DNA sequence: GTAGGGATGGTCT
DNA sequence: GACCATCCCTACA
């Protein structure tokens, strides 16, 4: 079965075009309009029709689009970080086009006692004010001088969820263009799964700039989150809990298993095989 | 595919 | 002045 291909009709992105999808792995064809969902590991995508076709209907039928309101964001940080998995982040561009990506990896930063959080000890600065604003407030901050990360505040003083990785669903050519703008001229072309597999990469691909800081994800016309009603909900077994990335200097707090990702998903930035073997993650 | 190292400049102390 | 919730490129297996 490896390598077998089938034709799919993509009605929402390009109504007249067909795309070829390798149903066994995440490889792509040359026109960049393919899905890279690993259909074996994500059976919810392998319905009577393919995931891409399903999504096409999903995009066209407004009844099936479920924009998440403030109630969704008003839950404890760890809970929200898990609930984000499988939801769809949408970015509407100035020209009306929409970019979509399914959230596949998050991290919870609890604020207050969490020494790895920007709001540790209740510390408020000009930069992290969004973490203390109402649940659903976007916190965009620059890191390493040249990159950005996007968080969403949750219930709890100074608590927020970092969005780490997306599975690109719609608008891949534009995402690729946005990502290429930051890379060397002549650099190899990025695979689909590499477009949003990191916190700064997703900001680049979706053109999330610092002007989105302190904006409300529940009411903003340019960025929001949708419930994906066309795929089955994420089961607890699908979620891997692992230590957070890049906070080694924070001792015990670095070991807290507050990074969450979808098991086996090709778009996860860092797979933690040890964590996947642990009780509760197996 | 994976590991290692360099680039980079905003933020905080 | 040090730190940093990252990324990219290169070398190597």
Short mmCIF file of C-alpha atoms (C1' of nucleotides) in Angstrom, two decimals:
data_model
loop_
_atom_site.label_atom_id
_atom_site.label_comp_id
_atom_site.label_asym_id
_atom_site.label_seq_id
_atom_site.Cartn_x
_atom_site.Cartn_y
_atom_site.Cartn_z
CA UNK A 1 0.00 0.00 0.00
CA UNK A 2 2.97 2.25 0.56
CA UNK A 3 3.09 5.06 -1.93
CA UNK A 4 -0.38 4.41 -3.35
CA UNK A 5 -1.97 7.65 -4.40
CA UNK A 6 -5.45 8.84 -4.93
CA UNK A 7 -7.07 11.92 -6.39
CA UNK A 8 -8.92 14.33 -4.19
CA UNK A 9 -11.13 17.27 -5.05
CA UNK A 10 -10.19 20.42 -3.22
CA UNK A 11 -13.17 22.69 -3.55
CA UNK A 12 -12.48 25.38 -1.00
CA UNK A 13 -8.88 26.25 -1.74
CA UNK A 14 -8.94 25.83 -5.48
CA UNK A 15 -12.31 24.74 -6.84
CA UNK A 16 -11.09 23.41 -10.17
CA UNK A 17 -8.02 21.62 -8.99
CA UNK A 18 -7.36 18.09 -7.94
CA UNK A 19 -4.48 17.11 -5.76
CA UNK A 20 -2.64 13.90 -5.27
CA UNK A 21 -2.13 12.68 -1.77
CA UNK A 22 0.11 9.91 -0.66
CA UNK A 23 -2.13 8.18 1.81
CA UNK A 24 0.60 6.29 3.56
CA UNK A 25 2.81 9.05 4.83
CA UNK A 26 3.28 12.76 4.89
CA UNK A 27 4.97 13.26 1.57
CA UNK A 28 3.65 15.79 -0.88
CA UNK A 29 3.38 16.33 -4.58
CA UNK A 30 4.74 19.30 -6.40
CA UNK A 31 1.83 21.72 -6.32
CA UNK A 32 1.87 22.23 -2.55
CA UNK A 33 -1.84 21.73 -2.10
CA UNK A 34 -1.61 18.40 -0.40
CA UNK A 35 -2.46 17.20 3.04
CA UNK A 36 0.22 15.55 5.13
CA UNK A 37 -1.97 13.93 7.69
CA UNK A 38 -0.71 10.49 8.53
CA UNK A 39 -3.92 8.66 7.81
CA UNK A 40 -2.87 5.46 9.54
CA UNK A 41 -2.25 7.20 12.83
CA UNK A 42 -5.18 9.56 12.49
CA UNK A 43 -8.11 7.35 11.61
CA UNK A 44 -10.52 10.20 12.18
CA UNK A 45 -9.11 11.65 8.97
CA UNK A 46 -9.69 8.45 7.05
CA UNK A 47 -13.42 8.58 6.60
CA UNK A 48 -15.35 7.52 3.55
CA UNK A 49 -13.81 10.54 1.94
CA UNK A 50 -10.33 11.83 2.59
CA UNK A 51 -9.48 14.41 5.20
CA UNK A 52 -8.85 17.05 2.55
CA UNK A 53 -12.25 16.58 0.98
CA UNK A 54 -13.88 16.63 4.37
CA UNK A 55 -12.13 19.83 5.22
CA UNK A 56 -13.23 21.40 1.98
CA UNK A 57 -16.86 20.93 2.89
CA UNK A 58 -16.05 22.09 6.35
CA UNK A 59 -14.62 25.35 5.07
CA UNK A 60 -17.57 26.01 2.79
CA UNK A 61 -20.37 25.23 5.19
CA UNK A 62 -20.65 28.02 7.73
CA UNK A 63 -23.03 25.92 9.83
CA UNK A 64 -20.15 23.64 10.59
CA UNK A 65 -17.78 26.40 11.60
CA UNK A 66 -17.74 26.88 15.33
CA UNK A 67 -15.92 29.95 16.53
CA UNK A 68 -14.96 29.50 20.17
CA UNK A 69 -16.13 32.18 22.58
CA UNK A 70 -14.84 33.46 25.89
CA UNK A 71 -16.33 30.56 27.84
CA UNK A 72 -13.92 28.20 26.15
CA UNK A 73 -10.85 30.16 27.25
CA UNK A 74 -12.10 30.57 30.82
CA UNK A 75 -10.80 27.27 32.15
CA UNK A 76 -7.68 26.25 34.08
CA UNK A 77 -4.44 26.56 32.17
CA UNK A 78 -3.55 22.86 31.89
CA UNK A 79 -7.09 22.04 30.91
CA UNK A 80 -7.12 24.73 28.24
CA UNK A 81 -3.76 23.57 26.89
CA UNK A 82 -5.25 20.11 26.33
CA UNK A 83 -8.54 21.43 25.00
CA UNK A 84 -6.72 23.46 22.36
CA UNK A 85 -5.44 20.26 20.76
CA UNK A 86 -7.46 19.51 17.64
CA UNK A 87 -8.98 22.98 17.49
CA UNK A 88 -8.36 25.13 14.43
CA UNK A 89 -6.56 28.46 14.58
CA UNK A 90 -7.79 30.83 11.87
CA UNK A 91 -6.07 33.96 10.57
CA UNK A 92 -8.01 36.22 8.21
CA UNK A 93 -5.68 38.32 6.08
CA UNK A 94 -6.24 41.86 4.86
CA UNK A 95 -7.35 40.60 1.43
CA UNK A 96 -10.04 38.40 3.01
CA UNK A 97 -8.22 35.13 2.50
CA UNK A 98 -8.08 32.81 5.48
CA UNK A 99 -5.24 30.68 6.78
CA UNK A 100 -6.09 27.69 8.93
CA UNK A 101 -4.06 25.33 11.06
CA UNK A 102 -5.04 22.62 13.49
CA UNK A 103 -3.39 23.01 16.88
CA UNK A 104 -1.28 19.92 17.62
CA UNK A 105 1.09 21.08 20.37
CA UNK A 106 0.75 23.44 23.36
CA UNK A 107 2.41 24.28 26.65
CA UNK A 108 0.79 25.48 29.88
CA UNK A 109 2.41 28.28 31.89
CA UNK A 110 0.57 28.65 35.16
CA UNK A 111 1.83 32.01 36.36
CA UNK A 112 2.39 32.79 40.03
CA UNK A 113 4.19 29.78 41.47
CA UNK A 114 5.33 28.51 38.06
CA UNK A 115 8.92 29.72 37.97
CA UNK A 116 9.20 29.04 34.26
CA UNK A 117 6.42 31.46 33.44
CA UNK A 118 6.98 35.07 32.42
CA UNK A 119 4.49 35.92 35.17
CA UNK A 120 6.31 33.93 37.89
CA UNK A 121 5.76 35.40 41.32
CA UNK A 122 2.95 37.53 40.01
CA UNK A 123 5.48 39.69 38.20
CA UNK A 124 3.83 42.15 35.84
CA UNK A 125 5.80 43.98 33.22
CA UNK A 126 4.85 45.98 30.17
CA UNK A 127 5.61 42.89 28.08
CA UNK A 128 3.48 40.33 29.90
CA UNK A 129 0.38 42.42 30.69
CA UNK A 130 -1.71 40.25 28.37
CA UNK A 131 -1.15 37.26 30.65
CA UNK A 132 -3.14 39.06 33.35
CA UNK A 133 -5.96 40.12 31.08
CA UNK A 134 -9.21 38.23 30.59
CA UNK A 135 -9.07 34.60 29.39
CA UNK A 136 -8.69 34.48 25.63
CA UNK A 137 -6.35 37.48 25.45
CA UNK A 138 -3.47 36.96 23.03
CA UNK A 139 0.04 37.40 24.40
CA UNK A 140 2.63 37.85 21.65
CA UNK A 141 6.19 38.43 22.72
CA UNK A 142 9.55 38.57 20.97
CA UNK A 143 12.19 36.00 21.79
CA UNK A 144 15.85 35.74 20.83
CA UNK A 145 15.49 39.14 19.27
CA UNK A 146 14.10 38.02 15.98
CA UNK A 147 11.28 35.57 16.71
CA UNK A 148 7.77 35.78 18.15
CA UNK A 149 5.70 33.40 20.26
CA UNK A 150 1.92 33.39 20.64
CA UNK A 151 0.16 32.59 23.92
CA UNK A 152 -3.45 32.75 25.01
CA UNK A 153 -4.37 33.73 28.56
CA UNK A 154 -6.49 31.29 30.55
CA UNK A 155 -8.29 31.21 33.86
CA UNK A 156 -5.87 32.00 36.68
CA UNK A 157 -3.72 35.00 37.51
CA UNK A 158 -0.95 35.34 34.94
CA UNK A 159 -1.65 31.93 33.38
CA UNK A 160 -1.39 31.35 29.64
CA UNK A 161 -1.06 28.64 27.04
CA UNK A 162 1.74 28.74 24.46
CA UNK A 163 0.70 27.55 21.01
CA UNK A 164 3.68 25.57 19.73
CA UNK A 165 2.70 23.80 16.54
CA UNK A 166 -0.03 23.65 13.93
CA UNK A 167 -0.96 21.26 11.17
CA UNK A 168 -1.44 23.56 8.16
CA UNK A 169 -4.91 23.06 6.66
CA UNK A 170 -5.68 25.99 4.42
CA UNK A 171 -3.62 28.65 2.69
CA UNK A 172 -0.42 26.62 2.48
CA UNK A 173 1.03 28.57 -0.47
CA UNK A 174 0.76 31.83 1.47
CA UNK A 175 2.17 30.22 4.60
CA UNK A 176 5.12 28.96 2.58
CA UNK A 177 5.61 32.43 1.15
CA UNK A 178 5.57 34.00 4.62
CA UNK A 179 8.08 31.46 5.93
CA UNK A 180 10.37 31.74 2.92
CA UNK A 181 10.61 35.49 3.41
CA UNK A 182 12.62 34.87 6.57
CA UNK A 183 14.98 32.30 5.09
CA UNK A 184 18.03 32.45 2.88
CA UNK A 185 17.40 32.95 -0.78
CA UNK A 186 17.83 29.62 -2.53
CA UNK A 187 17.24 27.59 0.64
CA UNK A 188 15.50 24.27 0.10
CA UNK A 189 11.73 24.32 -0.04
CA UNK A 190 10.03 23.58 3.25
CA UNK A 191 7.89 20.48 3.55
CA UNK A 192 4.27 21.10 4.47
CA UNK A 193 4.81 19.71 7.94
CA UNK A 194 7.64 22.18 8.50
CA UNK A 195 5.54 25.29 7.91
CA UNK A 196 4.16 25.63 11.46
CA UNK A 197 6.05 23.09 13.59
CA UNK A 198 7.38 25.52 16.16
CA UNK A 199 6.09 28.49 18.14
CA UNK A 200 7.83 31.11 16.03
CA UNK A 201 7.26 29.26 12.81
CA UNK A 202 3.51 29.37 13.28
CA UNK A 203 3.67 33.11 13.95
CA UNK A 204 5.62 33.59 10.74
CA UNK A 205 3.35 31.34 8.67
CA UNK A 206 0.15 32.99 9.92
CA UNK A 207 1.63 36.47 9.90
CA UNK A 208 1.00 36.93 13.61
CA UNK A 209 2.85 40.12 14.51
CA UNK A 210 3.30 41.98 17.78
CA UNK A 211 0.26 44.10 17.01
CA UNK A 212 -1.84 41.06 17.97
CA UNK A 213 -0.64 41.34 21.55
CA UNK A 214 -3.49 41.99 24.02
CA UNK A 215 -6.17 41.31 21.42
CA UNK A 216 -9.16 39.12 22.25
CA UNK A 217 -9.22 35.75 20.53
CA UNK A 218 -12.93 35.44 21.28
CA UNK A 219 -13.95 38.56 19.37
CA UNK A 220 -11.14 39.60 17.04
CA UNK A 221 -12.11 39.69 13.35
CA UNK A 222 -8.61 38.76 12.16
CA UNK A 223 -7.80 35.79 14.34
CA UNK A 224 -9.90 33.24 16.16
CA UNK A 225 -10.20 29.55 17.10
CA UNK A 226 -12.78 27.12 15.76
CA UNK A 227 -14.04 23.78 16.93
CA UNK A 228 -13.46 21.18 14.23
CA UNK A 229 -16.82 19.46 14.07
CA UNK A 230 -15.88 17.20 11.19
CA UNK A 231 -13.24 15.14 12.94
CA UNK A 232 -13.72 13.08 16.04
CA UNK A 233 -12.74 14.73 19.30
CA UNK A 234 -9.30 14.18 20.74
CA UNK A 235 -9.26 11.29 23.19
CA UNK A 236 -7.08 11.37 26.33
CA UNK A 237 -5.00 8.55 24.87
CA UNK A 238 -4.15 10.75 21.86
CA UNK A 239 -2.49 13.33 24.11
CA UNK A 240 1.12 13.01 25.26
CA UNK A 241 2.20 15.00 28.33
CA UNK A 242 5.89 15.90 28.41
CA UNK A 243 8.21 18.45 30.02
CA UNK A 244 8.17 21.86 28.44
CA UNK A 245 10.84 22.94 25.96
CA UNK A 246 13.66 25.41 26.47
CA UNK A 247 13.29 26.06 30.19
CA UNK A 248 16.05 23.82 31.54
CA UNK A 249 17.33 26.58 33.78
CA UNK A 250 14.18 26.52 35.90
CA UNK A 251 15.00 23.39 37.92
CA UNK A 252 12.01 21.39 39.13
CA UNK A 253 9.60 23.50 37.16
CA UNK A 254 11.27 22.41 33.95
CA UNK A 255 10.22 18.83 34.72
CA UNK A 256 6.50 19.53 35.00
CA UNK A 257 4.72 17.60 32.23
CA UNK A 258 2.85 20.58 30.91
CA UNK A 259 3.66 20.27 27.23
CA UNK A 260 0.89 18.51 25.39
CA UNK A 261 0.88 17.14 21.87
CA UNK A 262 -1.03 14.76 19.64
CA UNK A 263 0.61 11.35 19.65
CA UNK A 264 2.28 10.46 16.36
CA UNK A 265 1.39 13.70 14.62
CA UNK A 266 4.04 14.68 12.06
CA UNK A 267 3.77 18.39 12.86
CA UNK A 268 4.84 18.17 16.50
CA UNK A 269 8.06 20.17 16.94
CA UNK A 270 9.82 17.81 19.38
CA UNK A 271 8.77 14.22 20.07
CA UNK A 272 9.57 12.94 23.55
CA UNK A 273 9.79 9.14 23.31
CA UNK A 274 10.56 8.75 27.00
CA UNK A 275 7.46 10.66 28.01
CA UNK A 276 5.36 8.58 25.63
CA UNK A 277 6.37 5.41 27.49
CA UNK A 278 5.41 6.74 30.91
CA UNK A 279 2.31 5.56 32.70
CA UNK A 280 -0.63 7.59 31.60
CA UNK A 281 0.99 8.33 28.26
CA UNK A 282 1.35 4.83 26.90
"C1'" DG B 1 17.43 11.84 10.80
"C1'" DT B 2 19.79 14.05 14.22
"C1'" DA B 3 23.17 16.72 16.79
"C1'" DG B 4 25.78 20.91 17.37
"C1'" DG B 5 26.70 25.58 16.97
"C1'" DG B 6 25.94 30.31 15.50
"C1'" DA B 7 22.83 34.19 14.79
"C1'" DT B 8 20.01 37.62 16.82
"C1'" DG B 9 18.14 41.75 19.49
"C1'" DG B 10 14.33 42.65 22.94
"C1'" DT B 11 13.64 42.41 27.87
"C1'" DC B 12 14.87 42.52 32.45
"C1'" DT B 13 17.88 43.32 36.37
"C1'" DG C 1 25.29 43.00 30.52
"C1'" DA C 2 23.15 38.56 30.77
"C1'" DC C 3 19.50 35.90 29.53
"C1'" DC C 4 16.42 33.75 26.33
"C1'" DA C 5 9.25 29.47 25.99
"C1'" DT C 6 13.92 29.67 18.72
"C1'" DC C 7 15.40 28.80 14.21
"C1'" DC C 8 18.45 27.62 10.51
"C1'" DC C 9 22.37 25.60 8.48
"C1'" DT C 10 25.95 22.27 8.26
"C1'" DA C 11 28.11 17.97 9.12
"C1'" DC C 12 27.74 13.36 9.90
"C1'" DA C 13 25.67 8.71 10.34
#
